[in-house]
mmCIF file of C-alpha atoms and ligand atoms in Angstrom:
data_model
loop_
_atom_site.group_PDB
_atom_site.id
_atom_site.type_symbol
_atom_site.label_atom_id
_atom_site.label_comp_id
_atom_site.label_asym_id
_atom_site.label_seq_id
_atom_site.Cartn_x
_atom_site.Cartn_y
_atom_site.Cartn_z
ATOM 1 C CA UNK A 1 99.773 95.290 101.257
ATOM 2 C CA UNK A 2 101.803 98.307 102.145
ATOM 3 C CA UNK A 3 103.450 99.739 99.033
ATOM 4 C CA UNK A 4 106.149 102.341 99.381
ATOM 5 C CA UNK A 5 107.983 104.115 96.582
ATOM 6 C CA UNK A 6 110.659 101.414 96.371
ATOM 7 C CA UNK A 7 109.298 98.699 98.635
ATOM 8 C CA UNK A 8 106.338 96.424 99.206
ATOM 9 C CA UNK A 9 105.476 94.880 102.561
ATOM 10 C CA UNK A 10 102.886 92.165 102.565
ATOM 11 C CA UNK A 11 101.160 89.627 104.731
ATOM 12 C CA UNK A 12 98.766 86.823 103.980
ATOM 13 C CA UNK A 13 96.283 86.282 106.798
ATOM 14 C CA UNK A 14 93.713 83.621 107.518
ATOM 15 C CA UNK A 15 90.683 85.618 108.619
ATOM 16 C CA UNK A 16 89.069 82.684 110.395
ATOM 17 C CA UNK A 17 91.446 83.336 113.279
ATOM 18 C CA UNK A 18 93.730 86.170 112.133
ATOM 19 C CA UNK A 19 96.653 83.738 111.785
ATOM 20 C CA UNK A 20 99.526 85.002 109.677
ATOM 21 C CA UNK A 21 100.261 82.495 106.906
ATOM 22 C CA UNK A 22 103.154 84.395 105.388
ATOM 23 C CA UNK A 23 104.777 87.780 105.460
ATOM 24 C CA UNK A 24 107.533 89.485 103.581
ATOM 25 C CA UNK A 25 109.212 92.526 102.206
ATOM 26 C CA UNK A 26 110.548 93.505 98.801
ATOM 27 C CA UNK A 27 113.094 96.295 99.056
ATOM 28 C CA UNK A 28 114.984 98.520 96.640
ATOM 29 C CA UNK A 29 112.568 97.962 93.763
ATOM 30 C CA UNK A 30 114.020 99.430 90.582
ATOM 31 C CA UNK A 31 117.600 99.115 91.790
ATOM 32 C CA UNK A 32 120.070 96.442 90.790
ATOM 33 C CA UNK A 33 120.314 95.196 94.344
ATOM 34 C CA UNK A 34 116.654 94.457 95.040
ATOM 35 C CA UNK A 35 115.939 92.021 97.820
ATOM 36 C CA UNK A 36 112.956 89.863 98.635
ATOM 37 C CA UNK A 37 112.558 88.411 102.107
ATOM 38 C CA UNK A 38 109.689 85.975 102.468
ATOM 39 C CA UNK A 39 108.715 84.278 105.713
ATOM 40 C CA UNK A 40 106.137 81.496 105.691
ATOM 41 C CA UNK A 41 104.502 80.921 109.091
ATOM 42 C CA UNK A 42 106.541 78.623 111.315
ATOM 43 C CA UNK A 43 109.345 78.216 108.792
ATOM 44 C CA UNK A 44 112.693 79.758 107.943
ATOM 45 C CA UNK A 45 112.752 83.003 105.975
ATOM 46 C CA UNK A 46 113.934 82.867 102.397
ATOM 47 C CA UNK A 47 115.986 85.789 101.130
ATOM 48 C CA UNK A 48 116.755 86.451 97.503
ATOM 49 C CA UNK A 49 118.817 89.178 95.952
ATOM 50 C CA UNK A 50 117.692 89.662 92.386
ATOM 51 C CA UNK A 51 116.981 92.698 90.257
ATOM 52 C CA UNK A 52 113.278 93.605 90.531
ATOM 53 C CA UNK A 53 112.468 96.309 88.017
ATOM 54 C CA UNK A 54 109.101 97.577 89.186
ATOM 55 C CA UNK A 55 106.097 96.902 91.421
ATOM 56 C CA UNK A 56 104.620 94.450 88.935
ATOM 57 C CA UNK A 57 107.809 92.383 88.969
ATOM 58 C CA UNK A 58 107.811 92.638 92.766
ATOM 59 C CA UNK A 59 104.275 91.305 93.076
ATOM 60 C CA UNK A 60 105.024 88.530 90.624
ATOM 61 C CA UNK A 61 108.031 87.549 92.714
ATOM 62 C CA UNK A 62 105.855 87.584 95.836
ATOM 63 C CA UNK A 63 103.233 85.469 94.056
ATOM 64 C CA UNK A 64 105.967 82.981 93.125
ATOM 65 C CA UNK A 65 107.135 82.710 96.737
ATOM 66 C CA UNK A 66 103.584 82.263 97.995
ATOM 67 C CA UNK A 67 102.914 79.622 95.342
ATOM 68 C CA UNK A 68 106.011 77.724 96.474
ATOM 69 C CA UNK A 69 104.318 77.410 99.886
ATOM 70 C CA UNK A 70 101.039 76.327 98.291
ATOM 71 C CA UNK A 71 99.502 79.766 98.933
ATOM 72 C CA UNK A 72 99.440 81.132 95.371
ATOM 73 C CA UNK A 73 97.718 84.409 94.566
ATOM 74 C CA UNK A 74 95.504 82.439 92.159
ATOM 75 C CA UNK A 75 93.938 80.625 95.115
ATOM 76 C CA UNK A 76 90.126 80.730 95.135
ATOM 77 C CA UNK A 77 90.348 81.144 98.905
ATOM 78 C CA UNK A 78 91.876 84.582 98.519
ATOM 79 C CA UNK A 79 88.994 86.897 99.475
ATOM 80 C CA UNK A 80 90.421 90.357 98.969
ATOM 81 C CA UNK A 81 93.545 92.474 98.937
ATOM 82 C CA UNK A 82 93.698 95.260 101.502
ATOM 83 C CA UNK A 83 96.010 98.181 100.799
ATOM 84 C CA UNK A 84 97.408 100.729 103.170
ATOM 85 C CA UNK A 85 96.768 104.158 101.667
ATOM 86 C CA UNK A 86 98.441 106.983 103.531
ATOM 87 C CA UNK A 87 96.238 109.957 102.692
ATOM 88 C CA UNK A 88 92.475 109.732 102.417
ATOM 89 C CA UNK A 89 91.783 113.439 102.938
ATOM 90 C CA UNK A 90 88.420 114.268 104.509
ATOM 91 C CA UNK A 91 86.379 112.103 102.223
ATOM 92 C CA UNK A 92 87.565 108.644 103.199
ATOM 93 C CA UNK A 93 86.464 108.084 106.754
ATOM 94 C CA UNK A 94 86.266 104.294 106.405
ATOM 95 C CA UNK A 95 87.854 101.447 104.492
ATOM 96 C CA UNK A 96 86.647 101.629 100.921
ATOM 97 C CA UNK A 97 86.327 99.170 98.037
ATOM 98 C CA UNK A 98 88.501 100.555 95.272
ATOM 99 C CA UNK A 99 87.026 101.506 91.913
ATOM 100 C CA UNK A 100 88.000 104.089 89.310
ATOM 101 C CA UNK A 101 86.415 106.943 91.261
ATOM 102 C CA UNK A 102 88.296 105.966 94.434
ATOM 103 C CA UNK A 103 91.559 105.743 92.493
ATOM 104 C CA UNK A 104 90.919 109.208 91.062
ATOM 105 C CA UNK A 105 90.308 110.639 94.536
ATOM 106 C CA UNK A 106 93.502 109.055 95.931
ATOM 107 C CA UNK A 107 95.291 110.589 92.977
ATOM 108 C CA UNK A 108 93.715 113.987 93.661
ATOM 109 C CA UNK A 109 95.250 113.858 97.142
ATOM 110 C CA UNK A 110 98.822 113.484 95.824
ATOM 111 C CA UNK A 111 99.642 117.166 96.465
ATOM 112 C CA UNK A 112 99.149 116.593 100.214
ATOM 113 C CA UNK A 113 100.939 113.195 100.199
ATOM 114 C CA UNK A 114 103.486 113.452 97.397
ATOM 115 C CA UNK A 115 105.716 110.651 98.675
ATOM 116 C CA UNK A 116 103.112 108.118 99.710
ATOM 117 C CA UNK A 117 99.937 108.202 97.645
ATOM 118 C CA UNK A 118 101.666 107.601 94.260
ATOM 119 C CA UNK A 119 103.360 104.474 95.631
ATOM 120 C CA UNK A 120 100.122 103.256 97.196
ATOM 121 C CA UNK A 121 98.386 103.732 93.831
ATOM 122 C CA UNK A 122 101.060 101.743 92.030
ATOM 123 C CA UNK A 123 100.581 98.883 94.484
ATOM 124 C CA UNK A 124 96.813 98.910 93.971
ATOM 125 C CA UNK A 125 97.031 99.028 90.171
ATOM 126 C CA UNK A 126 99.578 96.238 90.108
ATOM 127 C CA UNK A 127 97.578 93.977 92.414
ATOM 128 C CA UNK A 128 94.559 94.598 90.220
ATOM 129 C CA UNK A 129 96.392 93.426 87.101
ATOM 130 C CA UNK A 130 97.327 90.187 88.858
ATOM 131 C CA UNK A 131 93.839 89.440 90.197
ATOM 132 C CA UNK A 132 91.300 91.679 88.429
ATOM 133 C CA UNK A 133 88.429 89.654 89.862
ATOM 134 C CA UNK A 134 89.305 90.330 93.512
ATOM 135 C CA UNK A 135 87.982 93.199 95.616
ATOM 136 C CA UNK A 136 90.770 95.610 96.453
ATOM 137 C CA UNK A 137 90.165 97.662 99.566
ATOM 138 C CA UNK A 138 91.885 100.884 100.603
ATOM 139 C CA UNK A 139 92.471 101.339 104.345
ATOM 140 C CA UNK A 140 93.485 104.926 105.034
ATOM 141 C CA UNK A 141 96.039 106.116 107.599
ATOM 142 C CA UNK A 142 93.994 109.261 108.029
ATOM 143 C CA UNK A 143 90.561 107.631 108.483
ATOM 144 C CA UNK A 144 90.666 107.110 112.248
ATOM 145 C CA UNK A 145 91.416 110.799 112.724
ATOM 146 C CA UNK A 146 88.445 112.107 110.733
ATOM 147 C CA UNK A 147 86.465 112.163 114.003
ATOM 148 C CA UNK A 148 88.666 114.988 115.318
ATOM 149 C CA UNK A 149 86.578 118.037 116.127
ATOM 150 C CA UNK A 150 87.125 121.129 114.024
ATOM 151 C CA UNK A 151 88.818 122.785 117.013
ATOM 152 C CA UNK A 152 91.606 120.204 116.791
ATOM 153 C CA UNK A 153 91.672 119.725 113.015
ATOM 154 C CA UNK A 154 91.854 123.350 111.928
ATOM 155 C CA UNK A 155 95.005 125.443 111.945
ATOM 156 C CA UNK A 156 94.492 129.009 113.101
ATOM 157 C CA UNK A 157 95.188 130.528 109.699
ATOM 158 C CA UNK A 158 92.979 132.382 107.240
ATOM 159 C CA UNK A 159 90.018 130.093 106.595
ATOM 160 C CA UNK A 160 89.665 130.797 102.856
ATOM 161 C CA UNK A 161 93.333 130.190 102.162
ATOM 162 C CA UNK A 162 93.310 127.013 104.224
ATOM 163 C CA UNK A 163 90.231 125.635 102.497
ATOM 164 C CA UNK A 164 91.411 126.551 99.016
ATOM 165 C CA UNK A 165 94.490 124.395 99.506
ATOM 166 C CA UNK A 166 92.978 121.754 101.803
ATOM 167 C CA UNK A 167 95.298 122.830 104.602
ATOM 168 C CA UNK A 168 94.155 121.210 107.842
ATOM 169 C CA UNK A 169 95.293 118.571 110.303
ATOM 170 C CA UNK A 170 94.648 115.065 108.977
ATOM 171 C CA UNK A 171 96.847 112.888 111.200
ATOM 172 C CA UNK A 172 98.515 109.598 110.233
ATOM 173 C CA UNK A 173 99.264 106.135 111.681
ATOM 174 C CA UNK A 174 95.488 105.939 112.146
ATOM 175 C CA UNK A 175 95.330 102.186 111.604
ATOM 176 C CA UNK A 176 97.772 101.721 114.449
ATOM 177 C CA UNK A 177 96.055 104.212 116.776
ATOM 178 C CA UNK A 178 92.712 102.497 116.104
ATOM 179 C CA UNK A 179 94.090 99.027 116.739
ATOM 180 C CA UNK A 180 96.103 99.955 119.810
ATOM 181 C CA UNK A 181 93.377 102.000 121.491
ATOM 182 C CA UNK A 182 90.961 99.087 121.070
ATOM 183 C CA UNK A 183 93.530 96.514 122.233
ATOM 184 C CA UNK A 184 94.234 98.683 125.276
ATOM 185 C CA UNK A 185 90.548 98.693 126.250
ATOM 186 C CA UNK A 186 90.549 94.916 125.817
ATOM 187 C CA UNK A 187 93.613 94.625 128.052
ATOM 188 C CA UNK A 188 91.730 96.557 130.733
ATOM 189 C CA UNK A 189 88.743 94.255 130.248
ATOM 190 C CA UNK A 190 86.554 97.193 129.224
ATOM 191 C CA UNK A 191 84.659 98.294 126.126
ATOM 192 C CA UNK A 192 86.435 100.834 123.874
ATOM 193 C CA UNK A 193 83.364 103.122 124.212
ATOM 194 C CA UNK A 194 83.996 103.411 127.949
ATOM 195 C CA UNK A 195 87.703 104.115 127.900
ATOM 196 C CA UNK A 196 89.874 107.205 127.270
ATOM 197 C CA UNK A 197 93.349 106.400 126.019
ATOM 198 C CA UNK A 198 96.459 108.324 125.045
ATOM 199 C CA UNK A 199 98.313 106.287 122.401
ATOM 200 C CA UNK A 200 102.006 106.932 121.756
ATOM 201 C CA UNK A 201 103.033 105.330 118.468
ATOM 202 C CA UNK A 202 106.809 105.642 118.625
ATOM 203 C CA UNK A 203 108.492 104.126 115.588
ATOM 204 C CA UNK A 204 110.873 105.830 113.229
ATOM 205 C CA UNK A 205 107.884 108.048 112.482
ATOM 206 C CA UNK A 206 106.098 108.904 115.724
ATOM 207 C CA UNK A 207 102.697 110.246 116.679
ATOM 208 C CA UNK A 208 100.452 110.603 119.710
ATOM 209 C CA UNK A 209 96.684 110.504 119.801
ATOM 210 C CA UNK A 210 93.947 111.256 122.290
ATOM 211 C CA UNK A 211 91.137 108.724 121.988
ATOM 212 C CA UNK A 212 87.870 109.284 123.826
ATOM 213 C CA UNK A 213 85.520 106.312 123.930
ATOM 214 C CA UNK A 214 87.061 104.768 120.824
ATOM 215 C CA UNK A 215 87.044 107.982 118.768
ATOM 216 C CA UNK A 216 90.087 110.067 118.019
ATOM 217 C CA UNK A 217 89.763 113.625 119.345
ATOM 218 C CA UNK A 218 93.303 114.835 118.647
ATOM 219 C CA UNK A 219 96.521 113.604 117.119
ATOM 220 C CA UNK A 220 99.994 115.055 116.783
ATOM 221 C CA UNK A 221 100.634 114.729 113.043
ATOM 222 C CA UNK A 222 99.003 117.319 110.847
ATOM 223 C CA UNK A 223 98.721 118.182 107.157
ATOM 224 C CA UNK A 224 101.685 115.850 106.720
ATOM 225 C CA UNK A 225 103.530 113.487 109.079
ATOM 226 C CA UNK A 226 106.030 116.246 109.918
ATOM 227 C CA UNK A 227 104.116 117.815 112.810
ATOM 228 C CA UNK A 228 104.256 116.728 116.429
ATOM 229 C CA UNK A 229 106.748 114.528 118.221
ATOM 230 C CA UNK A 230 110.493 114.371 117.657
ATOM 231 C CA UNK A 231 110.965 111.439 115.256
ATOM 232 C CA UNK A 232 113.848 109.424 113.854
ATOM 233 C CA UNK A 233 114.540 111.912 111.067
ATOM 234 C CA UNK A 234 111.707 114.486 111.361
ATOM 235 C CA UNK A 235 111.751 117.622 113.487
ATOM 236 C CA UNK A 236 108.136 117.547 114.628
ATOM 237 C CA UNK A 237 106.805 120.844 116.042
ATOM 238 C CA UNK A 238 108.703 124.076 115.658
ATOM 239 C CA UNK A 239 108.009 127.716 114.951
ATOM 240 C CA UNK A 240 106.947 127.827 111.256
ATOM 241 C CA UNK A 241 109.030 130.992 110.943
ATOM 242 C CA UNK A 242 112.135 128.782 111.072
ATOM 243 C CA UNK A 243 111.303 127.976 107.447
ATOM 244 C CA UNK A 244 111.183 131.616 106.288
ATOM 245 C CA UNK A 245 114.342 132.298 108.229
ATOM 246 C CA UNK A 246 116.172 129.448 106.510
ATOM 247 C CA UNK A 247 114.913 130.705 103.144
ATOM 248 C CA UNK A 248 115.727 134.360 103.660
ATOM 249 C CA UNK A 249 118.825 134.173 105.798
ATOM 250 C CA UNK A 250 120.091 130.675 105.029
ATOM 251 C CA UNK A 251 119.408 130.910 101.285
ATOM 252 C CA UNK A 252 117.780 127.484 101.256
ATOM 253 C CA UNK A 253 115.065 126.428 98.811
ATOM 254 C CA UNK A 254 111.696 124.957 99.798
ATOM 255 C CA UNK A 255 112.850 121.512 98.643
ATOM 256 C CA UNK A 256 116.066 121.746 100.631
ATOM 257 C CA UNK A 257 114.167 122.680 103.771
ATOM 258 C CA UNK A 258 111.664 119.890 103.134
ATOM 259 C CA UNK A 259 114.538 117.412 103.020
ATOM 260 C CA UNK A 260 116.169 118.986 106.071
ATOM 261 C CA UNK A 261 113.055 118.766 108.224
ATOM 262 C CA UNK A 262 111.830 115.379 107.034
ATOM 263 C CA UNK A 263 115.072 113.466 106.527
ATOM 264 C CA UNK A 264 117.889 115.180 108.399
ATOM 265 C CA UNK A 265 116.247 116.371 111.588
ATOM 266 C CA UNK A 266 114.774 114.690 114.651
ATOM 267 C CA UNK A 267 117.098 112.256 116.387
ATOM 268 C CA UNK A 268 119.405 111.864 113.403
ATOM 269 C CA UNK A 269 119.808 115.613 113.065
ATOM 270 C CA UNK A 270 120.418 116.045 116.760
ATOM 271 C CA UNK A 271 122.962 113.288 117.283
ATOM 272 C CA UNK A 272 123.642 111.443 114.026
ATOM 273 C CA UNK A 273 121.689 108.315 114.975
ATOM 274 C CA UNK A 274 117.991 107.574 114.626
ATOM 275 C CA UNK A 275 118.010 104.114 116.143
ATOM 276 C CA UNK A 276 116.982 104.317 119.790
ATOM 277 C CA UNK A 277 119.132 101.267 120.662
ATOM 278 C CA UNK A 278 122.247 103.044 119.418
ATOM 279 C CA UNK A 279 121.254 106.290 121.142
ATOM 280 C CA UNK A 280 120.753 104.515 124.485
ATOM 281 C CA UNK A 281 124.104 102.769 124.083
ATOM 282 C CA UNK A 282 125.795 106.122 123.501
ATOM 283 C CA UNK A 283 123.956 107.713 126.436
ATOM 284 C CA UNK A 284 125.166 104.892 128.683
ATOM 285 C CA UNK A 285 128.725 105.596 127.511
ATOM 286 C CA UNK A 286 128.382 109.244 128.509
ATOM 287 C CA UNK A 287 127.912 110.715 125.013
ATOM 288 C CA UNK A 288 126.538 114.233 125.524
ATOM 289 C CA UNK A 289 125.009 114.750 122.094
ATOM 290 C CA UNK A 290 123.090 111.495 122.354
ATOM 291 C CA UNK A 291 121.960 112.442 125.871
ATOM 292 C CA UNK A 292 120.670 115.812 124.662
ATOM 293 C CA UNK A 293 118.855 114.191 121.719
ATOM 294 C CA UNK A 294 117.221 111.752 124.144
ATOM 295 C CA UNK A 295 116.206 114.586 126.481
ATOM 296 C CA UNK A 296 114.659 116.612 123.652
ATOM 297 C CA UNK A 297 112.761 113.515 122.483
ATOM 298 C CA UNK A 298 111.420 112.889 126.002
ATOM 299 C CA UNK A 299 110.597 116.540 126.670
ATOM 300 C CA UNK A 300 108.352 116.660 123.576
ATOM 301 C CA UNK A 301 106.727 113.365 124.512
ATOM 302 C CA UNK A 302 105.902 114.678 127.990
ATOM 303 C CA UNK A 303 104.379 117.831 126.523
ATOM 304 C CA UNK A 304 102.019 115.729 124.419
ATOM 305 C CA UNK A 305 101.094 113.466 127.322
ATOM 306 C CA UNK A 306 100.193 116.573 129.323
ATOM 307 C CA UNK A 307 98.337 118.176 126.420
ATOM 308 C CA UNK A 308 96.253 115.104 125.692
ATOM 309 C CA UNK A 309 95.562 114.569 129.373
ATOM 310 C CA UNK A 310 94.042 118.041 129.386
ATOM 311 C CA UNK A 311 92.148 117.429 126.131
ATOM 312 C CA UNK A 312 90.634 114.215 127.485
ATOM 313 C CA UNK A 313 90.007 115.418 131.028
ATOM 314 C CA UNK A 314 89.964 111.843 132.277
ATOM 315 C CA UNK A 315 92.589 109.336 131.149
ATOM 316 C CA UNK A 316 92.175 105.615 131.760
ATOM 317 C CA UNK A 317 95.293 104.409 129.987
ATOM 318 C CA UNK A 318 98.509 105.470 128.340
ATOM 319 C CA UNK A 319 99.642 102.989 125.701
ATOM 320 C CA UNK A 320 103.120 102.718 124.172
ATOM 321 C CA UNK A 321 103.487 101.056 120.781
ATOM 322 C CA UNK A 322 105.726 100.583 117.677
ATOM 323 C CA UNK A 323 109.484 99.921 117.559
ATOM 324 C CA UNK A 324 110.551 102.374 120.263
ATOM 325 C CA UNK A 325 107.364 102.249 122.331
ATOM 326 C CA UNK A 326 107.337 98.458 122.498
ATOM 327 C CA UNK A 327 111.037 97.964 123.122
ATOM 328 C CA UNK A 328 112.694 100.976 124.704
ATOM 329 C CA UNK A 329 111.938 100.705 128.430
ATOM 330 C CA UNK A 330 114.164 103.740 129.076
ATOM 331 C CA UNK A 331 111.902 105.893 126.895
ATOM 332 C CA UNK A 332 108.773 104.688 128.696
ATOM 333 C CA UNK A 333 110.288 105.275 132.107
ATOM 334 C CA UNK A 334 111.567 108.748 131.251
ATOM 335 C CA UNK A 335 108.325 109.794 129.536
ATOM 336 C CA UNK A 336 106.200 109.255 132.657
ATOM 337 C CA UNK A 337 108.829 110.158 135.252
ATOM 338 C CA UNK A 338 107.535 112.910 137.530
ATOM 339 C CA UNK A 339 103.912 112.552 136.412
ATOM 340 C CA UNK A 340 102.725 110.831 139.610
ATOM 341 C CA UNK A 341 100.399 113.771 140.299
ATOM 342 C CA UNK A 342 98.571 112.801 137.104
ATOM 343 C CA UNK A 343 98.269 109.229 138.323
ATOM 344 C CA UNK A 344 100.949 108.094 135.887
ATOM 345 C CA UNK A 345 103.827 105.825 136.880
ATOM 346 C CA UNK A 346 105.625 102.695 135.744
ATOM 347 C CA UNK A 347 106.700 99.757 137.870
ATOM 348 C CA UNK A 348 110.376 99.435 136.994
ATOM 349 C CA UNK A 349 110.322 95.619 137.152
ATOM 350 C CA UNK A 350 107.294 95.314 134.885
ATOM 351 C CA UNK A 351 108.667 97.990 132.567
ATOM 352 C CA UNK A 352 112.027 96.262 132.169
ATOM 353 C CA UNK A 353 110.565 92.767 131.672
ATOM 354 C CA UNK A 354 110.431 91.603 128.060
ATOM 355 C CA UNK A 355 107.112 90.319 126.823
ATOM 356 C CA UNK A 356 105.224 89.452 123.689
ATOM 357 C CA UNK A 357 101.622 90.629 123.826
ATOM 358 C CA UNK A 358 99.841 93.592 125.401
ATOM 359 C CA UNK A 359 100.883 94.090 129.033
ATOM 360 C CA UNK A 360 100.510 96.518 131.904
ATOM 361 C CA UNK A 361 103.606 98.214 133.253
ATOM 362 C CA UNK A 362 101.990 100.516 135.821
ATOM 363 C CA UNK A 363 102.069 99.610 139.527
ATOM 364 C CA UNK A 364 99.103 97.635 140.866
ATOM 365 C CA UNK A 365 96.200 99.941 141.726
ATOM 366 C CA UNK A 366 97.489 102.856 139.659
ATOM 367 C CA UNK A 367 94.864 105.468 138.741
ATOM 368 C CA UNK A 368 95.933 105.417 135.084
ATOM 369 C CA UNK A 369 97.003 102.161 133.445
ATOM 370 C CA UNK A 370 100.295 102.403 131.562
ATOM 371 C CA UNK A 371 100.599 99.665 128.964
ATOM 372 C CA UNK A 372 102.807 98.296 126.224
ATOM 373 C CA UNK A 373 100.518 97.280 123.377
ATOM 374 C CA UNK A 374 102.258 95.921 120.265
ATOM 375 C CA UNK A 375 100.698 97.341 117.138
ATOM 376 C CA UNK A 376 99.649 95.168 114.221
ATOM 377 C CA UNK A 377 98.740 97.411 111.328
ATOM 378 C CA UNK A 378 98.621 94.525 108.856
ATOM 379 C CA UNK A 379 96.139 92.552 110.945
ATOM 380 C CA UNK A 380 94.041 95.693 111.336
ATOM 381 C CA UNK A 381 94.101 96.349 107.562
ATOM 382 C CA UNK A 382 93.114 92.726 106.907
ATOM 383 C CA UNK A 383 90.380 92.808 109.559
ATOM 384 C CA UNK A 384 88.847 95.997 108.160
ATOM 385 C CA UNK A 385 89.176 94.724 104.594
ATOM 386 C CA UNK A 386 87.585 91.383 105.369
ATOM 387 C CA UNK A 387 84.748 92.954 107.375
ATOM 388 C CA UNK A 388 83.904 95.192 104.413
ATOM 389 C CA UNK A 389 84.094 92.412 101.841
ATOM 390 C CA UNK A 390 82.019 90.074 104.015
ATOM 391 C CA UNK A 391 79.390 92.791 104.499
ATOM 392 C CA UNK A 392 79.203 93.388 100.747
ATOM 393 C CA UNK A 393 78.760 89.628 100.215
HETATM 394 P P1 ADP B 1 108.697 102.350 111.290
HETATM 395 O O1 ADP B 1 107.566 101.386 111.022
HETATM 396 O O2 ADP B 1 108.258 103.759 111.555
HETATM 397 O O3 ADP B 1 109.871 102.253 110.377
HETATM 398 P P2 ADP B 1 109.160 100.804 113.722
HETATM 399 O O4 ADP B 1 107.890 100.891 114.466
HETATM 400 O O5 ADP B 1 109.566 99.500 113.148
HETATM 401 O O6 ADP B 1 109.301 101.972 112.687
HETATM 402 O O7 ADP B 1 110.323 101.302 114.709
HETATM 403 C C1 ADP B 1 111.658 101.359 114.282
HETATM 404 C C2 ADP B 1 112.497 101.984 115.386
HETATM 405 O O8 ADP B 1 112.291 101.275 116.613
HETATM 406 C C3 ADP B 1 113.984 101.893 115.156
HETATM 407 O O9 ADP B 1 114.440 102.993 114.403
HETATM 408 C C4 ADP B 1 114.548 101.931 116.555
HETATM 409 O O10 ADP B 1 114.760 103.274 116.930
HETATM 410 C C5 ADP B 1 113.440 101.388 117.420
HETATM 411 N N1 ADP B 1 113.722 100.078 118.005
HETATM 412 C C6 ADP B 1 113.548 98.860 117.470
HETATM 413 N N2 ADP B 1 113.921 97.896 118.325
HETATM 414 C C7 ADP B 1 114.344 98.513 119.453
HETATM 415 C C8 ADP B 1 114.857 98.082 120.710
HETATM 416 N N3 ADP B 1 115.017 96.795 120.991
HETATM 417 N N4 ADP B 1 115.165 99.032 121.612
HETATM 418 C C9 ADP B 1 115.013 100.330 121.338
HETATM 419 N N5 ADP B 1 114.532 100.802 120.198
HETATM 420 C C10 ADP B 1 114.210 99.917 119.251
#
């Protein structure tokens, strides 16, 4: 389960083979125009527009849909519920069975994840009321990044101030970076321990990570998901003094700047669109603002590829994933253009070809493999959850 403030995404997976039995999404919870979209495996989706007041009503509606397919939440075969939890701080380095103490710690982290952790908590509490007997497991977005060395995790600010307020780089999208870096090693026919990978998770939110032998050594998001790459609506890196300038000279409040940088910046701020398909269409029509937005996006991406190349020293693969990374061949081509000296290149035919699973797009014999590796955060959450529950008997 992936519970947002007004949405719940869910999947039911058969852990014998990882098969997806059903998936769905409840949107606009608490509004009059809520919508539930439920897709049983191999069958047509069912969409319903009905008012869904809160997360409990949402989960009950999901349970009803699952029951209609003979997959009710009351099934004795249901082994556990795995929850995506965005912020696990420094303490949660692994998936964790949820109890009162774990809930309290997730709650204690709300100041560093004010949008996400409260919604994640609501999802957990609600699932618990529906099946109090089931293990609920928290899988943290930050966990994969807890292996970052202090040199990468610490900001160069006063140590006492930073520690007093838990200011450090945590990183996000960890479930995806973990899954994709492993799947990339598999694609190369090698063990994750033997492979160094740069992962570019390019969705609406976007982050890069440097993974050495299966362990994250750096990632582009920081205290919050605002740092790093240019994203759909987030600025990513900039001089922090921009904020003081906007306060002092622009007369803006902290909340206004928060909204500006998180919701009205990045691609949407630069050109009015955050969907890469639309931006590419505009670029092809000669739209200059869209072209500049695309160039800024690519420039930042290149800087991170170069930075993580240097951090890793030796790179075996560069993996593109998430909505943009998996689909936008123009982004992949532009991001590695001119990096031949680093052993990086794409074969334009392979890059343009559509495909389903993980695939190589670098020319045969390339020094560094460039790959498209579709992410599957839900499968990863379920796999980690099931492994933990099975281990605990
Ligand atoms: P998130 O989970 O962060 O919301 P996704 O990983 O689903 O994001 O990515 C969503 C983004 O992927 C869209 O905003 C759009 O920019 C991009 N995208 C999706 N499909 C395509 C496509 N066919 N071509 C280019 N970009 C695409």
